[in-house]
Coordinates of C-alpha atoms and ligand atoms in Angstrom, one line a residue:
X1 CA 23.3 18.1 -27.1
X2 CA 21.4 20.3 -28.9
X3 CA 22.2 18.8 -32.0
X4 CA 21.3 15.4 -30.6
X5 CA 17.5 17.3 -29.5
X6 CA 17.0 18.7 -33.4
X7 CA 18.1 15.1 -34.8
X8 CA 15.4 13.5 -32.2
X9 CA 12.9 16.3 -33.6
X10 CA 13.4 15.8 -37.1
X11 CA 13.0 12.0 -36.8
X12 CA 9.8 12.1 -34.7
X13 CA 8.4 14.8 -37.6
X14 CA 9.1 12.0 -40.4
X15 CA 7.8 9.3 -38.2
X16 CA 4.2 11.1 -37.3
X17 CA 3.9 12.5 -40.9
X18 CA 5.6 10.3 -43.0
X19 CA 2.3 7.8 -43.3
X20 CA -0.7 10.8 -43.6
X21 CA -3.5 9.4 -45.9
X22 CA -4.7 12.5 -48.0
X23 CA -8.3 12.0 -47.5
X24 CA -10.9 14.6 -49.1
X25 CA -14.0 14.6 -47.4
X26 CA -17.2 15.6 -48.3
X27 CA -19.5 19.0 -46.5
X28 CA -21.7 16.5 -44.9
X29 CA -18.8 14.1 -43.9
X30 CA -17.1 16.8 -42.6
X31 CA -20.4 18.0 -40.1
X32 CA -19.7 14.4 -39.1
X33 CA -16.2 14.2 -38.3
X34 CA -17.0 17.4 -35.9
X35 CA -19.9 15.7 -34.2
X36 CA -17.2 12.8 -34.0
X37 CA -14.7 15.3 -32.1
X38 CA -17.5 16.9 -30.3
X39 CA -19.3 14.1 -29.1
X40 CA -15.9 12.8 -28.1
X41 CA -16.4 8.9 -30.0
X42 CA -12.7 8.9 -29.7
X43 CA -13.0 8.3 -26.0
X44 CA -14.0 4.8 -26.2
X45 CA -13.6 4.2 -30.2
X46 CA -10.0 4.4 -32.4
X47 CA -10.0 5.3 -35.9
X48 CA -6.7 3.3 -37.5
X49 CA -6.4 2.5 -34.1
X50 CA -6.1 5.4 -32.1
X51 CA -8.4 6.1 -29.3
X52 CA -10.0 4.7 -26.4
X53 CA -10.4 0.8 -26.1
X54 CA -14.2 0.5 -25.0
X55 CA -15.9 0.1 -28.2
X56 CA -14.5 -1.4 -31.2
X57 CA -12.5 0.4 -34.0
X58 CA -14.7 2.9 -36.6
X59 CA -12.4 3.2 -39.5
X60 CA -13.8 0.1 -41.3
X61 CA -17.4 0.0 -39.4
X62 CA -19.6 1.4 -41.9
X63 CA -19.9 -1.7 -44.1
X64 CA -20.3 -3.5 -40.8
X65 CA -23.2 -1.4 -39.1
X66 CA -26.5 -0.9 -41.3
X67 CA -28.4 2.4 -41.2
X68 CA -30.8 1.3 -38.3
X69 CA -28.5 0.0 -36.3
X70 CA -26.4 3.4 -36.5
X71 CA -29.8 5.2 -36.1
X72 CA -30.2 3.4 -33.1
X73 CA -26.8 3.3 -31.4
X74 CA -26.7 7.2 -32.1
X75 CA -30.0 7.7 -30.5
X76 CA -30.7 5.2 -27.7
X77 CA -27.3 3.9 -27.4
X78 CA -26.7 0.0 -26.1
X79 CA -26.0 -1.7 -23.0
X80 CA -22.7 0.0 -23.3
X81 CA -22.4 2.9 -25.5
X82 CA -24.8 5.8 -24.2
X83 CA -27.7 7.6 -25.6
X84 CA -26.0 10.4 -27.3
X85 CA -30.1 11.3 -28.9
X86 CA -28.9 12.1 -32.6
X87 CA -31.4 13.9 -34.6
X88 CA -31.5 12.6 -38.5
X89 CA -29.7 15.2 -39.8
X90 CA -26.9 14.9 -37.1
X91 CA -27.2 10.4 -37.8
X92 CA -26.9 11.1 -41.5
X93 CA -23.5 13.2 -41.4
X94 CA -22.4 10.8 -38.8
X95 CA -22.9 8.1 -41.5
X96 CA -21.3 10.0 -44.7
X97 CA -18.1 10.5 -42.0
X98 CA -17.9 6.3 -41.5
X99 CA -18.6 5.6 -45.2
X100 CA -16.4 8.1 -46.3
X101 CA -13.2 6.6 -44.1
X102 CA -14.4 2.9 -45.1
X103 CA -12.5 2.9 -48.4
X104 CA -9.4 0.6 -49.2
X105 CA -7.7 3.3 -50.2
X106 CA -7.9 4.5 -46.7
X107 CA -6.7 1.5 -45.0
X108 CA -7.8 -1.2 -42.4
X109 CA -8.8 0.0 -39.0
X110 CA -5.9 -1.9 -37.3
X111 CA -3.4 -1.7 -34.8
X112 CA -1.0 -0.2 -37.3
X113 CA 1.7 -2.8 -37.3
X114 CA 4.4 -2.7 -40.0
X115 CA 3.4 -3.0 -43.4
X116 CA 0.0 -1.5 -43.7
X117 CA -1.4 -3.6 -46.9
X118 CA -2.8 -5.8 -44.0
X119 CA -1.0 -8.9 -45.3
X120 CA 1.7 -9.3 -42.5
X121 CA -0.1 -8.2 -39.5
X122 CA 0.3 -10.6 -37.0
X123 CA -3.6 -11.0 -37.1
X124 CA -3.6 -11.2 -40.8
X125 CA -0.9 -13.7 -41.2
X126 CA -2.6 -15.9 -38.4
X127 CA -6.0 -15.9 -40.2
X128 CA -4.3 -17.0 -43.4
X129 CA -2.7 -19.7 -41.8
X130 CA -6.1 -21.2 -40.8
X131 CA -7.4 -20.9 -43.6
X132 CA -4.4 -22.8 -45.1
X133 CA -5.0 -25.8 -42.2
X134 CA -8.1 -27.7 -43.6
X135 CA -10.1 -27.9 -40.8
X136 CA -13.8 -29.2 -40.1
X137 CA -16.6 -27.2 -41.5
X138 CA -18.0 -26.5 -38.2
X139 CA -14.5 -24.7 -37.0
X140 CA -14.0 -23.1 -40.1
X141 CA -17.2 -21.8 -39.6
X142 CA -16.4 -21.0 -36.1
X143 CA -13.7 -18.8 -37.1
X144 CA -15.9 -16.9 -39.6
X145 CA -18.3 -16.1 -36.7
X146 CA -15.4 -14.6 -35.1
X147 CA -13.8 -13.1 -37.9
X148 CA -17.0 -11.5 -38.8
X149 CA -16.7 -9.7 -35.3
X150 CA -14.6 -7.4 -33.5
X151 CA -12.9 -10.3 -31.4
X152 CA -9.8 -9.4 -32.7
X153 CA -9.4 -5.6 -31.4
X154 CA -8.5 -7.7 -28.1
X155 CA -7.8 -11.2 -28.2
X156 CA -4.5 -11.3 -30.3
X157 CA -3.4 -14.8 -31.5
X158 CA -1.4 -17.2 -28.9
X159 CA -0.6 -14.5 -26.6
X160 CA -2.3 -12.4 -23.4
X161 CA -2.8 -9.0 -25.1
X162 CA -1.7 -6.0 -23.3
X163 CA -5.4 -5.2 -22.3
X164 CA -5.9 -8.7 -21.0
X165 CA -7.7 -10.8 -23.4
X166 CA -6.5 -14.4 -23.1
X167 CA -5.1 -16.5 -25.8
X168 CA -8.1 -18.0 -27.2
X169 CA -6.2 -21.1 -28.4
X170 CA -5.8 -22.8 -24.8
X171 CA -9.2 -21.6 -23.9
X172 CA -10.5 -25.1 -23.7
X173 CA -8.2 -26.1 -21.3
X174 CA -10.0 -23.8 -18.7
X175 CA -13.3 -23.4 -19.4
X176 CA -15.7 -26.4 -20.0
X177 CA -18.2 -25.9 -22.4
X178 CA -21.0 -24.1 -20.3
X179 CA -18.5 -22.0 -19.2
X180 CA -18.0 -21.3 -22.9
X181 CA -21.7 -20.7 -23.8
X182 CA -21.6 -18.2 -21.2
X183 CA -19.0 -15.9 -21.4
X184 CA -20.0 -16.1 -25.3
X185 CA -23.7 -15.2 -24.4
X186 CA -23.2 -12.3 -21.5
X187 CA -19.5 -11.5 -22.2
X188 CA -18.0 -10.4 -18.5
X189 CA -18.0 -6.5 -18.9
X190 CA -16.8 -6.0 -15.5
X191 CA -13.4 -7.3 -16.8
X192 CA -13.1 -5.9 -20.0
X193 CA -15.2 -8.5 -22.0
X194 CA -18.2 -7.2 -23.5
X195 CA -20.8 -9.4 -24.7
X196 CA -21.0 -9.8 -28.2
X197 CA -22.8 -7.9 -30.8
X198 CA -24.6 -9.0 -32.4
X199 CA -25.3 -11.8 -30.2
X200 CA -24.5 -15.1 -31.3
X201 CA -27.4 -17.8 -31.6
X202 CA -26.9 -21.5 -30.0
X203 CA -25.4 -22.9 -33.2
X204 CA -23.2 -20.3 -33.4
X205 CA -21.7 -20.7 -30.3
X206 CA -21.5 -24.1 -30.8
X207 CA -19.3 -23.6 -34.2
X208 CA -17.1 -21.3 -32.4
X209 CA -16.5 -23.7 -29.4
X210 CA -15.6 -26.5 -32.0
X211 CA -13.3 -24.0 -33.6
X212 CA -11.9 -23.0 -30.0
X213 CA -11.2 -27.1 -29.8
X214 CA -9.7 -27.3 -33.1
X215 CA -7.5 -24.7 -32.1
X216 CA -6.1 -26.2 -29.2
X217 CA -5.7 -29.5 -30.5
X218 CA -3.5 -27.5 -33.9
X219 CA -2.3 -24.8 -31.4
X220 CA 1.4 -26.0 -32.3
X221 CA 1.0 -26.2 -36.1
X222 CA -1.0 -23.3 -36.4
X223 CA 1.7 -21.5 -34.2
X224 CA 4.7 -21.9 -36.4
X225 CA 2.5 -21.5 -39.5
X226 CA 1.4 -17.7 -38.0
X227 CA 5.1 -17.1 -37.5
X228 CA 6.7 -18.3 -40.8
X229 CA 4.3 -16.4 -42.7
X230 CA 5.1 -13.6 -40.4
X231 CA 9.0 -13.9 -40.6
X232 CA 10.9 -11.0 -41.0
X233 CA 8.2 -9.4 -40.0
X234 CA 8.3 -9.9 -36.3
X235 CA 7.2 -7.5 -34.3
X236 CA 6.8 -6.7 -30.7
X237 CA 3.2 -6.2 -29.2
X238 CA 4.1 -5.2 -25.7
X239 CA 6.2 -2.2 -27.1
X240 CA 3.1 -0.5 -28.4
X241 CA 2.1 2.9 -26.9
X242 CA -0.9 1.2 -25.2
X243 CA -1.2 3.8 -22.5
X244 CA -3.2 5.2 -25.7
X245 CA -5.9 2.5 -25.9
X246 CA -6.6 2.0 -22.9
Ligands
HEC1 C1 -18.7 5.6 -23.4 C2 -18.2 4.9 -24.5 C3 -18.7 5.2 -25.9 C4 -18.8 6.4 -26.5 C5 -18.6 7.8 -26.0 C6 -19.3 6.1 -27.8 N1 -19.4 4.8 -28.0 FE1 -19.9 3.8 -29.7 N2 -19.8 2.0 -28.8 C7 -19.4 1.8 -27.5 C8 -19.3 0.4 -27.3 C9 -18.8 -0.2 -26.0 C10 -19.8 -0.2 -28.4 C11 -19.9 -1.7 -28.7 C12 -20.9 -2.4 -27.9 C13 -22.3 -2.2 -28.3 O1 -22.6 -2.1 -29.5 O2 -23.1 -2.0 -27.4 C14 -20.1 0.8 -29.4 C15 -20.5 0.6 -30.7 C16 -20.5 1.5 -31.7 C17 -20.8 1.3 -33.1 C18 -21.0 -0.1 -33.7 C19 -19.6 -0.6 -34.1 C20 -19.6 -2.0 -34.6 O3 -18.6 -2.4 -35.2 O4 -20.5 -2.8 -34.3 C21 -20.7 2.5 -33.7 C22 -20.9 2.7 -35.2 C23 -20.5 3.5 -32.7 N3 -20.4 2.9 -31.5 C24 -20.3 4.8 -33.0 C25 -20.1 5.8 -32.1 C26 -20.1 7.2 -32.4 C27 -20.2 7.8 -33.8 C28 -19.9 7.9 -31.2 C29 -19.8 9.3 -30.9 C30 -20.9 10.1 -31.4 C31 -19.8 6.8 -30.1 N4 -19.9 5.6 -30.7 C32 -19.5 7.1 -28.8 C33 -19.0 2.8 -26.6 C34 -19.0 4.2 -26.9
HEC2 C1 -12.9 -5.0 -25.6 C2 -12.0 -6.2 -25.6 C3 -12.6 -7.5 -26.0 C4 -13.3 -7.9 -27.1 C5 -13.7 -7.0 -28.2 C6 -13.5 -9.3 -26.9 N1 -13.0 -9.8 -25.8 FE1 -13.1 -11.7 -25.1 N2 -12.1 -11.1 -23.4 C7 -11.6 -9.9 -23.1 C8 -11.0 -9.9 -21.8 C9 -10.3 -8.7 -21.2 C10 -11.2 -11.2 -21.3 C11 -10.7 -11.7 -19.9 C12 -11.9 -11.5 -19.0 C13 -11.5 -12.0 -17.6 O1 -10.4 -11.6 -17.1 O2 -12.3 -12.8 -17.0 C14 -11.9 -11.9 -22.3 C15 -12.3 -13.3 -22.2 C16 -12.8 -14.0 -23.2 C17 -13.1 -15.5 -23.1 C18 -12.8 -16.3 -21.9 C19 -11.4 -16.7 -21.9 C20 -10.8 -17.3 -20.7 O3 -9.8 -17.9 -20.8 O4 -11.5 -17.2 -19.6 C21 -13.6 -15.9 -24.3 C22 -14.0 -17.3 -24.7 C23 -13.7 -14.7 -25.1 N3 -13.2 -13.6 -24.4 C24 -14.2 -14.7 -26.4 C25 -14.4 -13.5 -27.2 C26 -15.0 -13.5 -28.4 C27 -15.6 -14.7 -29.2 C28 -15.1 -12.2 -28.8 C29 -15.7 -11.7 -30.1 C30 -17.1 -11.9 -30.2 C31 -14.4 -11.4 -27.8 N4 -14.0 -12.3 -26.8 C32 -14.3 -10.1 -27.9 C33 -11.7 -8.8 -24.0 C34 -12.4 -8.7 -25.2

């Protein structure tokens, strides 16, 4: 038995460890990360996907979020983040902690699924197969709009994720298309779907509800092409700790 515990012990050691980035950050990065721990981001934000599931993932968000709009969140907050009233020293360290993290070397702010070079992730492998399909310019520029957001951290491809996104590929089938524009306007926070942000203009909406179509009416194609690229490689979403998101 107690063999058995020490064997169990030593595995879990490798497992945690085994994958620890080396990352050397700088004085002021470092006043940031302990603003990060001390403000408690980790509550609703994950870094490599760890942490709370309200706001989206930081690890990659610096070359996403400008300096006013970081100003601004860190000060007044948004409709959903709260005014934490950051002074400029306090929004600048804040900032060298995001850049610093936001390097390839550091890795994708994913779910970490399997192979880390972000290739094979279910996500990654789905994206690539639309962008194999030749779609109509308006869809592909649908997708873009989405892949340019943080979509993703919830709505996994042809499945309900754990935390209750639907399968945007049979979205049609359910919502007509003012149903569309508004969920995409006003998101429905009260179940988990936050409006997006930025917010998307008219013609925006309108790309992504022609991509939502195109999606549907490819569902099948696009399906197998997500798994064959995936193969080998198939991993199980509803086995992830997701107590820890959530
Ligand atoms: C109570 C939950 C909550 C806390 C605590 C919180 N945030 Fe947020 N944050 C959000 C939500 C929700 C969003 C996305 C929606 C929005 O922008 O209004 C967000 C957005 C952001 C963004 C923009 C991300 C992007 O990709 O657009 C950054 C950067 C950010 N938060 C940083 C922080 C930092 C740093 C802290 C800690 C000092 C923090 N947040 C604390 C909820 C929170
Ligand atoms: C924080 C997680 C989260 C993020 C980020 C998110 N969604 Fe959602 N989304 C949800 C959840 C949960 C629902 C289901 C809400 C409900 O039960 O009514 C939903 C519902 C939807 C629906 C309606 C689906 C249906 O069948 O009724 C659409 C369309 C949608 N999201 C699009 C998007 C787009 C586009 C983005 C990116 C701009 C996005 N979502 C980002 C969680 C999220």
């Amino acid at each position: 038995m107690l063999c058995v515990l020490v064997a169990c012990f030593a595995v879990q050691t490798g497992l945690v460890y085994s994958d620890d980035v080396d990352l050397q950050l700088s004085q002021q990065a470092i006043e940031g990360r302990r603003l990060f721990h001390e403000k408690a981001c980790q509550v609703c934000h994950q870094l490599w996907g760890q942490g709370g599931f309200l706001g989206p993932d930081l690890t990659n968000s610096a070359s996403r979020v400008d300096e006013t709009r970081l100003a601004s969140l860190l000060t007044v907050g948004s409709g959903q983040m709260p005014a934490l009233h950051f002074d400029s020293k306090q929004i600048a360290a804040m900032r060298a902690f995001l850049e610093e993290l936001d390097r390839a070397e550091v890795g994708r702010g994913e779910l970490r699924l399997g192979d880390p070079d972000g290739t094979t992730s279910p996500q990654a492998a789905f994206e690539a197969a639309v962008l194999a399909a030749s779609a109509p310019s308006n869809a592909v520029a649908g997708f873009e709009v989405l892949r340019s957001g943080v979509c993703s951290a919830c709505h996994f491809p042809f499945q309900v994720s754990i935390v209750g996104a639907p399968d945007l590929s049979t979205v049609v089938a359910r919502l007509d298309e003012s149903a569309l524009h508004e969920v995409l306007t006003s998101g429905r926070p009260e179940q988990g779907m936050p409006p997006p942000v930025p917010a998307l203009s008219q013609a925006q909406r309108q790309q992504v509800i022609e991509y939502f179509r195109w999606l549907n009416s490819d569902r099948d194609a696009l399906r197998s092409e997500t798994a064959r690229r995936q193969s080998g490689r198939r991993l199980d979403w509803s086995r992830l700790p997701w107590w820890e998101y959530r």
